[in-house]
């Protein structure tokens, strides 16, 4: 058993021994299918603290000849598959956490030399009868070792992309790193599986796109690995039942990542909230590199409008194709937003090509980031939202109109004033704080029409429901009558209590008026 060649299973054992462990072992069933095939090169990118290292440790424990993990996997789902024992602890595993090496190196040359020396030293210990040719490079040595012993290699490379954070402004160093990976892994018969994890997809530099042997699975498109990206709805519900936590609150705080057909929760935050018996912002507190604020302040055409729109709770279209897969090359607003998708600050629907802020935890980070400047209008709108919610509940129509007019005027420099998106963003920003007490539905289909915003109180919240309609160049009574005429409250049948019908109008002079009517059911 070595450190890098055929490690033991101690790290995965720690995960299994933890009080909270969610069984994701069926991921191994996928990697087993891809062993020694054209699909054996897998690059799995996810945000930090989404379980990348735990998955890497699981794969090491399963494949490594340096340990016996049969008992460790007992009772896990993978044990029930037909090929479980066929591949269990049968491979020469080389496990590398690139961050460990890059932190000890002043250059990529130093890092590569360190990696090669460590692995060769362990080969000499594990295979004392194997004669290593003088001056031979690591790929040659591994090829000869495979030829002689017929034991293929499984490579588990954790934090493969950390080089781009340490040498982020040095293209030459980054290219050397890609050259090393290509020479070690591309088209090598000794490679049975090459599983790399990181935050970003594979970086490409012209001819250095030769790392195209990877099948990439990212937050933009996880494909068949979707359910292993984080915790699923069912898994979180089971945890909430077991530990007597509110599933509704857990969903509000940590859900929202759209990954194929799954709603994915941030696993680190779910576990932390259970351990602390408290819902709070856990994930963003672990940030170790560039903060969100520096990205959303970039002077990119349309970026501020898109960020403001998402803070308001809307989705925006994002073209992820042009992203350079690094943290420094941004040519468009879409490039910045694509990075935020990979970092986990946004979620993305690959079918609709739309992105949005996933949950309360991340929304808190956006709110904190706009306080540092550049989004003064948004911040002012958010600050007014507590008062607006209070005045709406009290039925003070005149003050409600004044606040919405103020919010509308704040944001005319960011978004177009008289279009449908502008109306939605205005209302959503104005009622920003209502998210704590309400589930908010935009253009909720109700009865014969669509309400601009419908607010349904969350469980255990004693508050009236609200239906809000905003009309341009029409009387506020028209908006109120439209709510009634189109039976906007039909979808509130399950709700019992007070409902506020709020009609709002504004004209070309940007004057806002409001009427509020209370009904009970």
Short mmCIF file of C-alpha atoms in Angstrom, two decimals:
data_model
loop_
_atom_site.label_atom_id
_atom_site.label_comp_id
_atom_site.label_asym_id
_atom_site.label_seq_id
_atom_site.Cartn_x
_atom_site.Cartn_y
_atom_site.Cartn_z
CA UNK A 1 0.00 0.00 0.00
CA UNK A 2 1.39 3.38 -0.98
CA UNK A 3 0.42 7.03 -0.84
CA UNK A 4 -0.05 7.53 -4.57
CA UNK A 5 0.28 4.01 -6.00
CA UNK A 6 -2.36 1.63 -4.67
CA UNK A 7 -3.46 3.66 -1.63
CA UNK A 8 -5.58 2.20 1.14
CA UNK A 9 -9.27 2.83 1.85
CA UNK A 10 -8.93 4.88 5.03
CA UNK A 11 -10.35 8.12 3.62
CA UNK A 12 -13.49 6.43 2.32
CA UNK A 13 -13.80 4.54 5.58
CA UNK A 14 -14.00 7.90 7.37
CA UNK A 15 -16.92 8.88 5.14
CA UNK A 16 -18.71 5.58 5.81
CA UNK A 17 -18.14 5.97 9.55
CA UNK A 18 -19.60 9.48 9.61
CA UNK A 19 -23.02 9.86 11.21
CA UNK A 20 -24.43 11.28 7.99
CA UNK A 21 -23.52 9.28 4.91
CA UNK A 22 -25.54 9.16 1.69
CA UNK A 23 -24.88 6.11 -0.46
CA UNK A 24 -23.65 7.21 -3.90
CA UNK A 25 -21.86 3.94 -4.63
CA UNK A 26 -23.85 3.20 -7.79
CA UNK A 27 -21.62 5.69 -9.56
CA UNK A 28 -19.14 2.80 -9.57
CA UNK A 29 -21.56 0.81 -11.69
CA UNK A 30 -21.14 3.46 -14.41
CA UNK A 31 -17.35 3.56 -14.19
CA UNK A 32 -17.26 -0.25 -14.27
CA UNK A 33 -19.15 -0.16 -17.57
CA UNK A 34 -16.51 2.16 -18.99
CA UNK A 35 -13.43 0.24 -17.84
CA UNK A 36 -11.05 -0.42 -20.73
CA UNK A 37 -13.38 1.14 -23.29
CA UNK A 38 -13.23 4.26 -25.47
CA UNK A 39 -15.30 5.99 -22.75
CA UNK A 40 -12.76 5.31 -20.01
CA UNK A 41 -11.65 8.97 -19.75
CA UNK A 42 -14.08 10.89 -17.53
CA UNK A 43 -13.75 14.49 -16.40
CA UNK A 44 -16.31 15.26 -13.70
CA UNK A 45 -16.50 18.95 -12.76
CA UNK A 46 -18.65 20.30 -9.93
CA UNK A 47 -18.53 23.25 -7.52
CA UNK A 48 -16.34 23.05 -4.42
CA UNK A 49 -17.74 21.08 -1.51
CA UNK A 50 -20.06 19.07 -3.75
CA UNK A 51 -18.48 15.74 -2.89
CA UNK A 52 -15.76 15.47 -5.54
CA UNK A 53 -13.05 14.27 -3.17
CA UNK A 54 -15.38 11.84 -1.42
CA UNK A 55 -16.20 10.27 -4.77
CA UNK A 56 -12.51 10.05 -5.62
CA UNK A 57 -11.84 8.36 -2.28
CA UNK A 58 -14.65 5.88 -2.94
CA UNK A 59 -13.21 4.94 -6.33
CA UNK A 60 -9.75 4.50 -4.80
CA UNK A 61 -11.18 2.23 -2.11
CA UNK A 62 -13.00 0.16 -4.72
CA UNK A 63 -10.32 -0.29 -7.37
CA UNK A 64 -7.03 -0.18 -5.44
CA UNK A 65 -5.00 -3.36 -5.02
CA UNK A 66 -3.54 -1.77 -1.92
CA UNK A 67 -6.52 -2.68 0.25
CA UNK A 68 -9.35 -5.15 0.80
CA UNK A 69 -12.63 -3.21 0.73
CA UNK A 70 -15.20 -5.97 0.53
CA UNK A 71 -16.44 -5.41 4.08
CA UNK A 72 -16.33 -1.64 3.62
CA UNK A 73 -18.82 -1.80 0.75
CA UNK A 74 -21.05 -4.29 2.50
CA UNK A 75 -24.63 -3.05 2.53
CA UNK A 76 -24.03 -0.37 -0.10
CA UNK A 77 -26.00 -0.43 -3.34
CA UNK A 78 -23.02 -1.32 -5.53
CA UNK A 79 -22.64 -4.62 -3.66
CA UNK A 80 -25.82 -5.88 -5.35
CA UNK A 81 -24.49 -5.45 -8.90
CA UNK A 82 -23.23 -8.44 -10.86
CA UNK A 83 -19.74 -7.02 -11.50
CA UNK A 84 -19.09 -5.84 -7.95
CA UNK A 85 -16.50 -8.48 -7.06
CA UNK A 86 -15.11 -8.74 -10.59
CA UNK A 87 -13.44 -5.33 -10.32
CA UNK A 88 -13.11 -4.96 -6.56
CA UNK A 89 -9.48 -4.17 -5.60
CA UNK A 90 -8.15 -5.57 -8.89
CA UNK A 91 -6.32 -2.57 -10.37
CA UNK A 92 -3.13 -0.61 -9.97
CA UNK A 93 -4.52 2.71 -8.84
CA UNK A 94 -2.61 5.97 -9.12
CA UNK A 95 -4.34 8.58 -6.98
CA UNK A 96 -3.20 12.19 -7.29
CA UNK A 97 -4.58 15.30 -5.61
CA UNK A 98 -2.97 17.92 -7.83
CA UNK A 99 -3.40 20.63 -5.18
CA UNK A 100 -0.99 18.76 -2.90
CA UNK A 101 1.70 18.90 -5.57
CA UNK A 102 1.16 22.38 -6.94
CA UNK A 103 1.41 23.89 -3.45
CA UNK A 104 4.88 22.41 -3.10
CA UNK A 105 6.08 23.62 -6.50
CA UNK A 106 7.31 26.89 -7.97
CA UNK A 107 6.63 25.80 -11.53
CA UNK A 108 4.91 23.09 -13.54
CA UNK A 109 8.30 21.53 -14.25
CA UNK A 110 8.87 21.22 -10.50
CA UNK A 111 5.39 19.77 -10.01
CA UNK A 112 5.74 17.19 -12.79
CA UNK A 113 9.13 16.11 -11.49
CA UNK A 114 7.72 15.73 -7.99
CA UNK A 115 4.79 13.61 -9.21
CA UNK A 116 7.01 11.36 -11.31
CA UNK A 117 9.58 10.85 -8.57
CA UNK A 118 6.93 9.96 -5.98
CA UNK A 119 5.21 7.42 -8.22
CA UNK A 120 8.45 5.85 -9.46
CA UNK A 121 9.67 5.49 -5.89
CA UNK A 122 6.50 3.62 -4.94
CA UNK A 123 6.73 1.41 -8.04
CA UNK A 124 10.21 0.38 -6.93
CA UNK A 125 8.84 -0.63 -3.52
CA UNK A 126 5.77 -2.46 -4.84
CA UNK A 127 7.61 -4.18 -7.70
CA UNK A 128 11.17 -4.83 -6.48
CA UNK A 129 11.85 -7.27 -9.33
CA UNK A 130 10.81 -4.80 -12.01
CA UNK A 131 13.77 -3.13 -13.67
CA UNK A 132 13.13 0.54 -14.44
CA UNK A 133 15.04 1.70 -17.54
CA UNK A 134 17.48 4.51 -16.86
CA UNK A 135 16.17 8.00 -17.68
CA UNK A 136 12.79 6.59 -18.69
CA UNK A 137 9.79 8.92 -18.24
CA UNK A 138 6.75 7.87 -16.24
CA UNK A 139 4.52 6.94 -19.23
CA UNK A 140 7.19 4.58 -20.56
CA UNK A 141 7.65 3.00 -17.14
CA UNK A 142 3.92 2.42 -16.70
CA UNK A 143 3.64 0.92 -20.17
CA UNK A 144 6.47 -1.54 -19.47
CA UNK A 145 5.01 -2.39 -16.06
CA UNK A 146 1.65 -3.13 -17.66
CA UNK A 147 3.23 -5.30 -20.35
CA UNK A 148 5.11 -7.35 -17.78
CA UNK A 149 2.40 -7.82 -15.13
CA UNK A 150 -0.81 -7.38 -17.17
CA UNK A 151 -2.41 -5.28 -14.44
CA UNK A 152 -4.06 -2.15 -15.92
CA UNK A 153 -4.05 1.21 -14.18
CA UNK A 154 -6.89 3.29 -12.83
CA UNK A 155 -6.05 7.00 -12.50
CA UNK A 156 -7.99 9.07 -9.97
CA UNK A 157 -6.98 12.71 -10.35
CA UNK A 158 -8.60 15.04 -7.83
CA UNK A 159 -8.60 18.84 -8.26
CA UNK A 160 -7.10 18.43 -11.70
CA UNK A 161 -7.80 22.10 -12.55
CA UNK A 162 -6.27 23.78 -9.47
CA UNK A 163 -3.25 24.60 -11.66
CA UNK A 164 -5.40 27.27 -13.32
CA UNK A 165 -5.91 29.00 -10.01
CA UNK A 166 -2.27 28.90 -8.94
CA UNK A 167 -0.90 29.79 -12.40
CA UNK A 168 -3.99 31.58 -13.69
CA UNK A 169 -2.11 34.26 -15.66
CA UNK A 170 0.60 32.00 -17.05
CA UNK A 171 -0.44 30.27 -20.26
CA UNK A 172 2.96 28.66 -20.78
CA UNK A 173 2.83 26.88 -17.42
CA UNK A 174 -0.72 25.76 -18.07
CA UNK A 175 0.21 24.36 -21.47
CA UNK A 176 3.08 22.40 -19.91
CA UNK A 177 0.58 20.87 -17.51
CA UNK A 178 -1.70 19.80 -20.36
CA UNK A 179 1.31 18.31 -22.15
CA UNK A 180 2.07 16.25 -19.05
CA UNK A 181 -1.49 14.95 -18.78
CA UNK A 182 -1.66 14.16 -22.47
CA UNK A 183 1.61 12.22 -22.43
CA UNK A 184 0.54 10.32 -19.33
CA UNK A 185 -3.04 9.47 -20.22
CA UNK A 186 -4.03 9.91 -23.86
CA UNK A 187 -4.24 6.74 -25.96
CA UNK A 188 -2.40 4.63 -23.40
CA UNK A 189 -3.20 0.93 -23.32
CA UNK A 190 -2.28 0.73 -19.65
CA UNK A 191 -5.15 3.07 -18.70
CA UNK A 192 -8.30 1.15 -17.77
CA UNK A 193 -9.98 4.22 -16.26
CA UNK A 194 -9.03 7.88 -16.04
CA UNK A 195 -11.34 9.74 -13.66
CA UNK A 196 -10.55 13.43 -13.11
CA UNK A 197 -12.43 15.80 -10.83
CA UNK A 198 -12.35 19.57 -10.65
CA UNK A 199 -14.42 22.73 -10.73
CA UNK A 200 -13.87 23.55 -14.40
CA UNK A 201 -14.14 21.55 -17.61
CA UNK A 202 -10.95 20.81 -19.55
CA UNK A 203 -9.05 23.89 -20.69
CA UNK A 204 -8.23 23.98 -24.40
CA UNK A 205 -5.38 25.84 -26.07
CA UNK A 206 -5.48 25.36 -29.84
CA UNK A 207 -3.39 22.28 -30.52
CA UNK A 208 -3.56 21.52 -26.81
CA UNK A 209 -7.16 20.55 -27.25
CA UNK A 210 -5.58 17.11 -27.50
CA UNK A 211 -7.14 16.36 -24.10
CA UNK A 212 -10.31 15.77 -26.06
CA UNK A 213 -10.17 12.12 -25.01
CA UNK A 214 -12.24 13.17 -22.00
CA UNK A 215 -15.99 12.77 -21.86
CA UNK A 216 -16.87 15.83 -19.83
CA UNK A 217 -19.66 16.09 -17.27
CA UNK A 218 -20.12 19.56 -15.83
CA UNK A 219 -22.75 21.67 -14.09
CA UNK A 220 -23.86 22.69 -17.57
CA UNK A 221 -24.52 19.07 -18.55
CA UNK A 222 -24.06 16.10 -16.20
CA UNK A 223 -25.88 13.52 -18.32
CA UNK A 224 -25.91 10.04 -16.73
CA UNK A 225 -23.96 11.25 -13.67
CA UNK A 226 -26.71 13.73 -12.73
CA UNK A 227 -27.96 12.04 -9.56
CA UNK A 228 -24.39 11.78 -8.23
CA UNK A 229 -23.77 15.53 -8.51
CA UNK A 230 -25.24 16.21 -5.07
CA UNK A 231 -28.08 15.05 -2.83
CA UNK A 232 -31.40 14.31 -4.51
CA UNK A 233 -34.86 15.26 -3.30
CA UNK A 234 -35.55 11.76 -1.97
CA UNK A 235 -32.21 11.53 -0.19
CA UNK A 236 -32.73 14.88 1.55
CA UNK A 237 -36.29 14.04 2.52
CA UNK A 238 -35.05 10.83 4.15
CA UNK A 239 -32.38 12.76 6.05
CA UNK A 240 -34.94 15.32 7.24
CA UNK A 241 -37.23 12.54 8.48
CA UNK A 242 -34.35 10.83 10.28
CA UNK A 243 -33.00 13.95 11.96
CA UNK A 244 -36.31 15.79 12.49
CA UNK A 245 -35.44 18.72 10.23
CA UNK A 246 -37.90 20.74 8.16
CA UNK A 247 -37.83 19.47 4.59
CA UNK A 248 -39.50 22.68 3.34
CA UNK A 249 -36.79 24.82 4.93
CA UNK A 250 -34.06 22.50 3.65
CA UNK A 251 -35.47 22.83 0.15
CA UNK A 252 -35.69 26.61 0.38
CA UNK A 253 -32.11 26.95 1.59
CA UNK A 254 -30.12 24.36 -0.36
CA UNK A 255 -32.15 22.99 -3.28
CA UNK A 256 -32.51 24.52 -6.71
CA UNK A 257 -29.70 23.06 -8.80
CA UNK A 258 -31.29 21.79 -11.99
CA UNK A 259 -29.22 18.80 -13.12
CA UNK A 260 -30.95 16.95 -15.94
CA UNK A 261 -34.17 15.49 -14.44
CA UNK A 262 -33.00 15.95 -10.84
CA UNK A 263 -33.36 18.72 -8.29
CA UNK A 264 -29.97 18.66 -6.59
CA UNK A 265 -29.13 19.97 -3.11
CA UNK A 266 -25.78 21.28 -1.96
CA UNK A 267 -24.51 18.26 0.04
CA UNK A 268 -22.07 20.13 2.25
CA UNK A 269 -24.73 22.57 3.41
CA UNK A 270 -27.36 19.88 4.02
CA UNK A 271 -24.96 17.95 6.25
CA UNK A 272 -23.83 21.11 8.07
CA UNK A 273 -27.40 22.21 8.74
CA UNK A 274 -28.24 18.82 10.25
CA UNK A 275 -25.08 18.72 12.34
CA UNK A 276 -25.74 22.25 13.62
CA UNK A 277 -29.52 21.87 13.76
CA UNK A 278 -29.73 25.24 12.06
CA UNK A 279 -30.41 26.56 8.57
CA UNK A 280 -27.75 29.04 7.57
CA UNK A 281 -25.24 29.94 4.89
CA UNK A 282 -22.55 27.23 5.10
CA UNK A 283 -21.31 26.72 1.57
CA UNK A 284 -20.21 30.23 0.61
CA UNK A 285 -18.29 30.60 3.88
CA UNK A 286 -15.82 28.03 2.55
CA UNK A 287 -14.77 30.25 -0.39
CA UNK A 288 -11.01 30.12 -0.83
CA UNK A 289 -10.45 31.93 -4.12
CA UNK A 290 -12.04 34.81 -6.02
CA UNK A 291 -15.26 36.09 -4.48
CA UNK A 292 -18.53 36.43 -6.35
CA UNK A 293 -18.38 40.23 -6.18
CA UNK A 294 -15.35 40.57 -8.44
CA UNK A 295 -17.10 38.69 -11.25
CA UNK A 296 -20.48 40.41 -11.19
CA UNK A 297 -18.76 43.82 -11.22
CA UNK A 298 -16.97 43.13 -14.50
CA UNK A 299 -17.80 45.72 -17.16
CA UNK A 300 -19.38 43.36 -19.69
CA UNK A 301 -22.17 44.37 -22.01
CA UNK A 302 -25.46 43.27 -20.49
CA UNK A 303 -23.92 41.58 -17.43
CA UNK A 304 -25.38 43.98 -14.88
CA UNK A 305 -28.85 43.67 -16.37
CA UNK A 306 -28.70 39.88 -16.32
CA UNK A 307 -27.41 39.75 -12.74
CA UNK A 308 -30.09 42.19 -11.60
CA UNK A 309 -32.73 40.11 -13.35
CA UNK A 310 -31.55 36.96 -11.54
CA UNK A 311 -31.38 38.69 -8.16
CA UNK A 312 -35.02 39.56 -8.77
CA UNK A 313 -35.72 35.86 -9.12
CA UNK A 314 -35.93 35.59 -12.89
CA UNK A 315 -34.04 33.32 -15.28
CA UNK A 316 -31.73 34.60 -18.03
CA UNK A 317 -30.50 32.98 -21.22
CA UNK A 318 -26.82 32.00 -21.23
CA UNK A 319 -24.66 30.80 -24.11
CA UNK A 320 -22.08 28.50 -22.49
CA UNK A 321 -20.28 27.56 -25.73
CA UNK A 322 -17.69 30.36 -25.84
CA UNK A 323 -16.46 29.92 -22.26
CA UNK A 324 -12.66 29.36 -22.22
CA UNK A 325 -12.81 27.05 -19.19
CA UNK A 326 -10.68 29.28 -16.98
CA UNK A 327 -11.17 32.09 -14.47
CA UNK A 328 -9.55 34.93 -16.39
CA UNK A 329 -10.65 34.84 -20.04
CA UNK A 330 -13.96 36.67 -20.43
CA UNK A 331 -15.09 38.08 -23.76
CA UNK A 332 -18.82 38.32 -23.09
CA UNK A 333 -21.27 38.51 -20.22
CA UNK A 334 -22.19 34.90 -21.02
CA UNK A 335 -18.59 33.83 -20.29
CA UNK A 336 -18.84 35.33 -16.79
CA UNK A 337 -22.21 33.72 -16.15
CA UNK A 338 -20.93 30.36 -17.40
CA UNK A 339 -18.09 30.52 -14.87
CA UNK A 340 -20.67 31.24 -12.14
CA UNK A 341 -22.58 28.14 -13.26
CA UNK A 342 -19.47 25.99 -12.85
CA UNK A 343 -18.69 27.61 -9.49
CA UNK A 344 -22.21 26.83 -8.24
CA UNK A 345 -23.43 30.40 -7.90
CA UNK A 346 -25.96 29.77 -10.65
CA UNK A 347 -27.78 26.73 -11.90
CA UNK A 348 -28.46 25.98 -15.54
CA UNK A 349 -31.02 24.10 -17.59
CA UNK A 350 -29.24 22.56 -20.57
CA UNK A 351 -32.53 22.15 -22.44
CA UNK A 352 -33.79 25.73 -22.16
CA UNK A 353 -30.31 27.32 -21.98
CA UNK A 354 -31.50 29.39 -19.00
CA UNK A 355 -29.67 30.15 -15.74
CA UNK A 356 -30.85 31.42 -12.36
CA UNK A 357 -29.85 31.73 -8.69
CA UNK A 358 -30.66 28.34 -7.15
CA UNK A 359 -31.58 28.93 -3.51
CA UNK A 360 -31.56 31.14 -0.41
CA UNK A 361 -27.98 30.30 0.48
CA UNK A 362 -26.59 31.56 -2.81
CA UNK A 363 -29.07 34.43 -2.97
CA UNK A 364 -27.64 35.66 0.34
CA UNK A 365 -24.21 35.71 -1.24
CA UNK A 366 -25.45 37.79 -4.16
CA UNK A 367 -27.07 40.21 -1.75
CA UNK A 368 -23.83 40.51 0.22
CA UNK A 369 -21.84 40.99 -2.99
CA UNK A 370 -23.94 43.89 -4.29
CA UNK A 371 -23.22 45.75 -1.05
CA UNK A 372 -19.60 46.20 -2.12
CA UNK A 373 -20.60 48.57 -4.92
CA UNK A 374 -21.75 48.64 -8.49
CA UNK A 375 -25.33 47.65 -7.75
CA UNK A 376 -26.53 50.59 -5.65
CA UNK A 377 -29.95 50.65 -7.32
CA UNK A 378 -30.54 46.99 -6.57
CA UNK A 379 -29.42 47.42 -2.97
CA UNK A 380 -31.77 50.36 -2.47
CA UNK A 381 -34.63 48.30 -3.86
CA UNK A 382 -33.90 45.40 -1.52
CA UNK A 383 -33.75 47.73 1.46
CA UNK A 384 -37.22 49.05 0.65
CA UNK A 385 -38.71 45.57 0.36
CA UNK A 386 -39.34 45.08 4.09
CA UNK A 387 -41.35 48.28 4.25
CA UNK A 388 -43.24 47.42 1.08
CA UNK A 389 -44.30 44.03 2.38
CA UNK A 390 -45.45 45.57 5.65
CA UNK A 391 -47.45 48.33 3.93
CA UNK A 392 -49.04 45.84 1.53
CA UNK A 393 -50.23 43.67 4.40
CA UNK A 394 -51.64 46.76 6.13
CA UNK A 395 -53.49 47.72 2.96
CA UNK A 396 -51.77 51.12 2.60
CA UNK A 397 -52.22 51.42 -1.14
CA UNK A 398 -50.77 54.91 -1.51
CA UNK A 399 -47.48 54.00 0.20
CA UNK A 400 -47.28 50.76 -1.78
CA UNK A 401 -47.54 52.76 -5.01
CA UNK A 402 -44.87 55.18 -3.86
CA UNK A 403 -42.38 52.42 -3.01
CA UNK A 404 -42.92 50.52 -6.25
CA UNK A 405 -42.49 53.75 -8.21
CA UNK A 406 -39.24 54.39 -6.37
CA UNK A 407 -37.96 50.89 -7.12
CA UNK A 408 -39.03 51.17 -10.75
CA UNK A 409 -37.15 54.44 -11.18
CA UNK A 410 -34.03 53.09 -9.45
CA UNK A 411 -33.68 50.35 -12.03
CA UNK A 412 -34.43 52.20 -15.27
CA UNK A 413 -30.68 52.67 -15.80
CA UNK A 414 -30.20 48.89 -15.76
CA UNK A 415 -33.19 47.45 -17.59
CA UNK A 416 -35.67 48.67 -20.15
CA UNK A 417 -38.50 50.50 -18.45
CA UNK A 418 -41.69 49.58 -20.27
CA UNK A 419 -41.39 45.92 -21.18
CA UNK A 420 -42.70 42.74 -19.61
CA UNK A 421 -39.35 41.72 -18.09
CA UNK A 422 -38.95 45.17 -16.57
CA UNK A 423 -42.33 44.87 -14.84
CA UNK A 424 -41.50 41.45 -13.45
CA UNK A 425 -38.05 42.51 -12.26
CA UNK A 426 -39.48 45.65 -10.65
CA UNK A 427 -42.09 43.75 -8.68
CA UNK A 428 -39.69 40.95 -7.70
CA UNK A 429 -37.03 43.37 -6.44
CA UNK A 430 -39.65 45.43 -4.63
CA UNK A 431 -40.96 42.35 -2.84
CA UNK A 432 -37.51 40.77 -2.36
CA UNK A 433 -37.85 40.18 1.40
CA UNK A 434 -41.17 38.38 0.89
CA UNK A 435 -39.17 35.29 -0.12
CA UNK A 436 -38.64 34.52 3.56
CA UNK A 437 -42.36 34.07 4.22
CA UNK A 438 -43.77 33.14 0.83
CA UNK A 439 -43.41 30.89 -2.12
CA UNK A 440 -43.53 33.30 -5.04
CA UNK A 441 -44.93 32.28 -8.41
CA UNK A 442 -44.34 34.49 -11.41
CA UNK A 443 -47.06 34.54 -14.05
CA UNK A 444 -48.72 31.68 -12.22
CA UNK A 445 -51.50 30.25 -14.43
CA UNK A 446 -54.63 30.94 -12.40
CA UNK A 447 -58.16 30.53 -13.64
CA UNK A 448 -58.52 32.16 -17.05
CA UNK A 449 -55.30 34.19 -17.04
CA UNK A 450 -51.91 34.92 -15.53
CA UNK A 451 -51.12 36.86 -12.39
CA UNK A 452 -47.89 38.88 -12.45
CA UNK A 453 -46.97 37.58 -8.99
CA UNK A 454 -48.75 35.22 -6.62
CA UNK A 455 -47.53 34.89 -3.04
CA UNK A 456 -48.49 31.76 -1.11
CA UNK A 457 -47.41 31.64 2.56
CA UNK A 458 -44.90 28.99 3.48
CA UNK A 459 -45.86 26.34 6.00
CA UNK A 460 -46.16 27.63 9.56
CA UNK A 461 -46.18 31.27 8.36
CA UNK A 462 -49.22 33.24 9.54
CA UNK A 463 -49.63 35.74 6.72
CA UNK A 464 -52.16 36.58 4.01
CA UNK A 465 -51.74 35.24 0.49
CA UNK A 466 -51.27 37.92 -2.16
CA UNK A 467 -52.07 38.22 -5.86
CA UNK A 468 -50.47 41.22 -7.59
CA UNK A 469 -51.26 42.51 -11.09
CA UNK A 470 -49.35 45.43 -12.64
CA UNK A 471 -50.74 47.26 -15.69
CA UNK A 472 -49.11 49.82 -17.97
CA UNK A 473 -51.13 52.89 -19.04
CA UNK A 474 -54.30 51.52 -17.50
CA UNK A 475 -56.20 52.38 -14.35
CA UNK A 476 -55.25 50.45 -11.20
CA UNK A 477 -58.88 49.35 -10.92
CA UNK A 478 -58.47 47.62 -14.27
CA UNK A 479 -55.67 45.54 -12.78
CA UNK A 480 -57.83 44.69 -9.76
CA UNK A 481 -60.85 43.83 -11.88
CA UNK A 482 -58.68 41.60 -14.06
CA UNK A 483 -57.69 39.61 -10.98
CA UNK A 484 -61.36 39.07 -10.18
CA UNK A 485 -62.58 38.55 -13.72
CA UNK A 486 -60.00 35.90 -14.51
CA UNK A 487 -60.44 34.09 -11.21
CA UNK A 488 -56.81 34.58 -10.21
CA UNK A 489 -57.50 33.07 -6.82
CA UNK A 490 -58.67 29.72 -8.20
CA UNK A 491 -55.23 28.17 -7.70
CA UNK A 492 -55.38 29.22 -4.04
CA UNK A 493 -58.12 26.71 -3.29
CA UNK A 494 -55.90 24.85 -0.84
CA UNK A 495 -55.20 28.08 1.02
CA UNK A 496 -57.56 29.08 3.80
CA UNK A 497 -57.38 32.60 5.13
CA UNK A 498 -56.99 36.18 4.02
CA UNK A 499 -56.01 36.99 0.42
CA UNK A 500 -54.86 40.43 -0.70
CA UNK A 501 -55.74 41.43 -4.27
CA UNK A 502 -53.30 44.16 -5.31
CA UNK A 503 -53.82 46.11 -8.52
CA UNK A 504 -51.02 48.45 -9.60
CA UNK A 505 -50.82 50.78 -12.59
CA UNK A 506 -48.27 53.17 -14.01
CA UNK A 507 -48.29 55.59 -16.95
CA UNK A 508 -45.81 57.20 -19.34
CA UNK A 509 -44.99 59.80 -16.72
CA UNK A 510 -43.92 56.93 -14.45
CA UNK A 511 -46.67 57.69 -11.99
CA UNK A 512 -47.77 54.65 -10.01
CA UNK A 513 -51.14 54.03 -8.37
CA UNK A 514 -52.38 51.12 -6.30
CA UNK A 515 -55.59 49.62 -4.99
CA UNK A 516 -55.73 46.78 -2.45
CA UNK A 517 -58.74 44.65 -1.60
CA UNK A 518 -58.92 41.98 1.08
CA UNK A 519 -61.00 38.84 0.76
CA UNK A 520 -61.35 35.82 3.02
CA UNK A 521 -61.89 32.19 2.13
#
